[in-house]
XYZ file of C-alpha atoms in Angstrom:
325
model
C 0.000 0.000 0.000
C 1.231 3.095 -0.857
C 0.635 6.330 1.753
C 0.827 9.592 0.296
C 1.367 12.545 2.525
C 1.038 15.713 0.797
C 2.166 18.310 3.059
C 4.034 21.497 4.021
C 7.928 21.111 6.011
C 6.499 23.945 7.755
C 3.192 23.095 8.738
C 3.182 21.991 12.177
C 0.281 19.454 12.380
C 2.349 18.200 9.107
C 5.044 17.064 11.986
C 1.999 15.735 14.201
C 0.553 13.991 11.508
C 4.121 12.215 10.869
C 3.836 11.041 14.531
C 0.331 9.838 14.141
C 0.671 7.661 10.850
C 3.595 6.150 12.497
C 1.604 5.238 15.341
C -1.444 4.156 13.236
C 1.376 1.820 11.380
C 2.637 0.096 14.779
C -0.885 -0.932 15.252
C -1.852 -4.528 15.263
C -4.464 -4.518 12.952
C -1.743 -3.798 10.070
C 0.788 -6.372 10.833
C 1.808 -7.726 7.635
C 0.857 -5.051 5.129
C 3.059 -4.162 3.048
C 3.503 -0.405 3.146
C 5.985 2.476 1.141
C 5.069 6.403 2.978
C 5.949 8.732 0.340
C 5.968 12.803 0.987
C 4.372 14.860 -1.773
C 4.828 18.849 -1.471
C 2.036 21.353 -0.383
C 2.757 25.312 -0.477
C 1.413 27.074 2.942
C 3.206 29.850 2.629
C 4.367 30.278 -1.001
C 5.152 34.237 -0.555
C 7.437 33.287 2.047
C 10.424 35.141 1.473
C 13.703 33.933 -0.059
C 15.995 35.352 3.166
C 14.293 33.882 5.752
C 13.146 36.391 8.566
C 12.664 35.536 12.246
C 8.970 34.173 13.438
C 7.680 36.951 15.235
C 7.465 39.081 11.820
C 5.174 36.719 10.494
C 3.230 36.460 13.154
C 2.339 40.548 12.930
C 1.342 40.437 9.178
C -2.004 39.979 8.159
C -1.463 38.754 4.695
C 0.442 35.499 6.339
C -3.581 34.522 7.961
C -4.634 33.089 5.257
C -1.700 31.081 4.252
C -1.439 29.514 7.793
C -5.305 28.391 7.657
C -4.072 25.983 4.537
C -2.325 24.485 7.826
C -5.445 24.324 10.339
C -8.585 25.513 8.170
C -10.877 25.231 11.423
C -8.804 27.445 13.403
C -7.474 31.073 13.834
C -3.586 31.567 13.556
C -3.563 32.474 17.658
C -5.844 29.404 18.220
C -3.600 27.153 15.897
C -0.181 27.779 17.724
C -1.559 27.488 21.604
C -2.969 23.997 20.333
C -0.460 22.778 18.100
C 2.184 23.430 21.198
C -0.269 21.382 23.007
C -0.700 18.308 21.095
C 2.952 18.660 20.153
C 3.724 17.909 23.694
C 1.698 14.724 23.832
C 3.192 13.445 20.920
C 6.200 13.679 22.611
C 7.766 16.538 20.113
C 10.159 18.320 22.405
C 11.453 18.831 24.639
C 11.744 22.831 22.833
C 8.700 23.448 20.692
C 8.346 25.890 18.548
C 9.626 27.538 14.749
C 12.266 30.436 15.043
C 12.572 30.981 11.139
C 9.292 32.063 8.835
C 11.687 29.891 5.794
C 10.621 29.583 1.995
C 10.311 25.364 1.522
C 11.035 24.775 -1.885
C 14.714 23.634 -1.594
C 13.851 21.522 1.316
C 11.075 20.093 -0.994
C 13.248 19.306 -3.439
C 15.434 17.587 -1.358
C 12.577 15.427 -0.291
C 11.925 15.155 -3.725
C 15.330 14.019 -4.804
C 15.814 11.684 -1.968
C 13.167 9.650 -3.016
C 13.891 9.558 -6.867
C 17.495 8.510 -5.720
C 17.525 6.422 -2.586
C 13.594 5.546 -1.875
C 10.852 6.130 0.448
C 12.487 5.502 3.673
C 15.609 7.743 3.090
C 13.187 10.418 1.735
C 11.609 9.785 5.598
C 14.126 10.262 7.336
C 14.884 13.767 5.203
C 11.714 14.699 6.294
C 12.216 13.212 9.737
C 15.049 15.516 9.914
C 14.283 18.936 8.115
C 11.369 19.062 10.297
C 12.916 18.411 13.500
C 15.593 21.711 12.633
C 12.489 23.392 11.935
C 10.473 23.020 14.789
C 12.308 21.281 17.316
C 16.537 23.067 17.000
C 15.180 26.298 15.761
C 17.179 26.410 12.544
C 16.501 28.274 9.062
C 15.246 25.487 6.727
C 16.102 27.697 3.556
C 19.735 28.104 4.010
C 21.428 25.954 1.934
C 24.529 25.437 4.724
C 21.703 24.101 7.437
C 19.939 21.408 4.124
C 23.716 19.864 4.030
C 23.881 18.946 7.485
C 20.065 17.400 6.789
C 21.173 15.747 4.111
C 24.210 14.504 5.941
C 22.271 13.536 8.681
C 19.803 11.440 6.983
C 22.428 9.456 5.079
C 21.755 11.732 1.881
C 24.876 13.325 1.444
C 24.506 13.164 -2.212
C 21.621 15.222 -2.267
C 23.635 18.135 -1.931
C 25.204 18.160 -5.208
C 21.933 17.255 -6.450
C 20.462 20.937 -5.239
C 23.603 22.774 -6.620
C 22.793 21.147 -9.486
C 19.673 22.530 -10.117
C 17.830 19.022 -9.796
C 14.106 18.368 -8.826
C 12.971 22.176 -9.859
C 10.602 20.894 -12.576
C 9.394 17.399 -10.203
C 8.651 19.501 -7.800
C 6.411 22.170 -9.743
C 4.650 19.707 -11.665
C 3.905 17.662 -7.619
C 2.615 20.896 -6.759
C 0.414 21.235 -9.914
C -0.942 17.936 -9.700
C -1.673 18.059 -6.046
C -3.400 20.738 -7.096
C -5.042 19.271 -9.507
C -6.228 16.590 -7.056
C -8.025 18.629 -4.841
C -5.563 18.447 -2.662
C -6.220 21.787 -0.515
C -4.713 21.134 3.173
C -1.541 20.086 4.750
C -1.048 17.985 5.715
C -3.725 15.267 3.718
C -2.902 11.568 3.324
C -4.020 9.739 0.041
C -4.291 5.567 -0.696
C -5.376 5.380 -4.074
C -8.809 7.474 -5.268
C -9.132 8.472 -1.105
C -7.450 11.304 0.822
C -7.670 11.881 4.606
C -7.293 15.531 5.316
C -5.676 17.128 8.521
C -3.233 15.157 11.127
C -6.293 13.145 12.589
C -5.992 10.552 16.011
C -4.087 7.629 14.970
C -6.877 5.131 15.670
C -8.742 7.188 12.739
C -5.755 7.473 10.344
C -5.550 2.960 11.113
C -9.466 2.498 10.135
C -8.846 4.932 7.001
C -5.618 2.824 6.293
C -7.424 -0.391 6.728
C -10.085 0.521 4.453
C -7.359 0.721 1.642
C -7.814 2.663 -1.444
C -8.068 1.814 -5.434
C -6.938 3.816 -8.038
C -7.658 3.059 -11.931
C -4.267 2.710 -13.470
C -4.384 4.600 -16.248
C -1.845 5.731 -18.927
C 0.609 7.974 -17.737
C 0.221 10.662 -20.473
C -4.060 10.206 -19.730
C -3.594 11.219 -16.295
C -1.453 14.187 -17.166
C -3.811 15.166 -19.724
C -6.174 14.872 -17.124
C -4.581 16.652 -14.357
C -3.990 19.776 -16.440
C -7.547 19.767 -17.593
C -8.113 20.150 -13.639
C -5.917 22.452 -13.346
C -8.096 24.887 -16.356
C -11.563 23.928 -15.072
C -9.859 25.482 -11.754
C -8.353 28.731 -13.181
C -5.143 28.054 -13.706
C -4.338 27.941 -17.657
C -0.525 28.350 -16.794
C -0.023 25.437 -14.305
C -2.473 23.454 -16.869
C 0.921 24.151 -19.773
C 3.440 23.376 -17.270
C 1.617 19.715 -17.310
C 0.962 19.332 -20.772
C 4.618 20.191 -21.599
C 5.981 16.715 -22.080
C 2.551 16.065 -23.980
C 2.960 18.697 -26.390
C 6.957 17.184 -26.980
C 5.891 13.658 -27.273
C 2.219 13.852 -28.420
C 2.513 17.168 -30.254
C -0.503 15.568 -33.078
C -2.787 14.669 -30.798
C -5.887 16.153 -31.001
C -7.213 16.428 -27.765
C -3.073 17.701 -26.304
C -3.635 20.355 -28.596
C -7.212 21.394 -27.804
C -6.701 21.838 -24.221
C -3.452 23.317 -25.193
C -5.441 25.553 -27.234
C -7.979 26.278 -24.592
C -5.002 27.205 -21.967
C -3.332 29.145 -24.302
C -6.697 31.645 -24.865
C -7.422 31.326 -21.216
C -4.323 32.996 -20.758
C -4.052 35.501 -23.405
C -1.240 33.646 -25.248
C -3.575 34.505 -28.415
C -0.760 34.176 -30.758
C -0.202 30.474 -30.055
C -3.911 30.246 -29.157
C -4.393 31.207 -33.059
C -1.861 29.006 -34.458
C -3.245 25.769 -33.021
C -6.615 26.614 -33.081
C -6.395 27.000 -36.948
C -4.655 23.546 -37.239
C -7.409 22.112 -35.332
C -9.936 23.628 -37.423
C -7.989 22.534 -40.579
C -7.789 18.955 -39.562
C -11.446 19.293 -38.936
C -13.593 22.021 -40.362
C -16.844 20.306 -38.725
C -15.526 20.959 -35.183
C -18.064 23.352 -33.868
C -15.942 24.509 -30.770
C -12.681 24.680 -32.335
C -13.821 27.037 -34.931
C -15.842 28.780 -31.911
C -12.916 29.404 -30.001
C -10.674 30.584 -32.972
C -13.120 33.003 -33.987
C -13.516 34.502 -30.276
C -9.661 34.321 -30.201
C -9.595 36.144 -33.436
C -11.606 39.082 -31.695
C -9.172 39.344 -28.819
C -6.835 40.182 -31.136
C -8.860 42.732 -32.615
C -9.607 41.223 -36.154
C -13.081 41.119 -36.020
C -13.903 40.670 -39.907
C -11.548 37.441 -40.067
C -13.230 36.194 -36.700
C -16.650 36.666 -38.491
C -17.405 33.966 -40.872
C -15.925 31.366 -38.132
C -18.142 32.009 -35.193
C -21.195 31.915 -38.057
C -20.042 28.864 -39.056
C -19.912 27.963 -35.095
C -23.231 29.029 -34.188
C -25.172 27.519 -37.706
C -23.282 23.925 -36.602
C -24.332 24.544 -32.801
C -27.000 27.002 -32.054
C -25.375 27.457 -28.200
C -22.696 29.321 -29.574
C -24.349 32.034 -31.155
């Protein structure tokens, strides 16, 4: 069984909810199943900044409420930190409690990232083990690339180091985040087995009963499910996460004719009208009878201000399918 835990480094009930699954593992009742925790990344505080700045700041702006209810949607900021210290204590997360550093995540999440791809689930554990502990626990800056060695090194990752300096796991990393996204995936920290996802850092005995009720996922293709993702991604507002998906599509499936539709439809959706254009009127030359296609290339055509060209294709639209007239 695979255990997905998408979650923030710096989310608190993220480190909770580490201590909980581990105790819902040692349980009885799942003696004997196989199991492989892998950490996916969630954003809580994506405008965090690159220097990291101490705590307190954080705590006295405003704009940094809403990015800490991703954390604990059913309770205020103030409320969240009095009873995150509190369960943190009875999970036995101390003896020191408590984050000095408001740190941006993404190197540490490609770290996670990388130790996975390179040495498996339970080295990427005990990364996460680690750079959460230094967070919460020592008081150290996550983001600085001097204090992610000595995690690395610690966690028998020294390798991941070079890996960083190397650029490595920028694009795995966006695209997790995209396709978390495109999941539904809207809290931190939320555990997934197959098609079913457990949000928050719940009691043990209720992440054992999820656990035990397993999970099934259709296997499907894995250029389907990226088509699929980014279509999420569009119905959600997000045209430019929806291309960052269907990148490798449009490289290895570059004819197909539903890549380049929703391809197309990002493209308008984000005022890329040029490229919208140039697709759309390869769609609607492979296939004059396609209603929408021509719809949207005429509609595109009058974003761009040539409204005598758009003309005769959103007539042609409308005569094929009355709705778009």
């Amino acid at each position: 069984m695979r255990i997905e835990i998408w979650a923030d480094v710096v989310c608190a009930w993220a480190y909770i909810g580490k201590r909980r699954l581990e105790a819902a593992l040692a349980d009885p009742a799942l003696d004997g199943v196989p199991v492989e925790v892998v950490w996916r990344p969630f954003r809580i505080d994506p405008t965090a900044p690159a220097q990291a700045v101490p705590i307190e700041e954080m705590y006295r702006d405003p704009m940094v409420d809403a990015a800490l209810s991703r954390c604990a949607p059913d309770l205020s900021p103030a409320e969240n930190r009095v009873r995150v210290s509190e369960i943190a204590a009875e999970e036995g997360l101390g003896p020191r409690w408590g984050a000095a550093w408001r740190a941006d995540t993404h190197d540490a999440h490609r770290l996670l990232a990388l130790a996975f791809e390179h040495d498996g689930a339970a080295r990427q554990d005990a990364v996460a083990e680690r750079v959460m502990k230094a967070h919460f626990i020592e008081g150290r800056d996550i983001s600085d690339r001097e204090v992610l060695v000595a995690i690395a090194a610690e966690a028998g990752f020294a390798d991941g180091v070079a890996l960083l300096d190397a650029g490595a796991g920028e694009d795995t990393v966006t695209e997790l985040l995209l396709t978390g996204k495109a999941r539904g995936v809207a809290t931190s920290p939320t555990i997934v087995v197959g098609d079913r996802a457990l949000a928050g850092a719940q009691p043990a005995e209720v992440i054992r009963d999820f656990l035990l009720q397993g999970g099934r996922r259709r296997e499907l293709p894995e250029e389907v499910e990226r088509l699929r993702y980014a279509e999420s991604l569009l119905d959600q507002r997000d045209p430019l996460g929806a291309l960052v998906l269907l990148r490798p599509l449009l490289d290895e499936h570059g004819d197909d004719r539903n890549v380049r539709m929703l391809a197309a439809r990002a493209y308008f959706t984000s005022a890329q009208l040029g490229r919208a254009r140039t697709t759309l009127e390869g769609l609607v030359a492979d296939s004059p009878d396609d209603s929408y296609a021509r719809h949207l290339l005429g509609r595109t055509l009058q974003r761009q201000g040539l409204t005598a060209e758009a003309a005769p294709h959103l007539s042609m639209a409308a005569a094929m399918t009355p709705d778009f007239a």
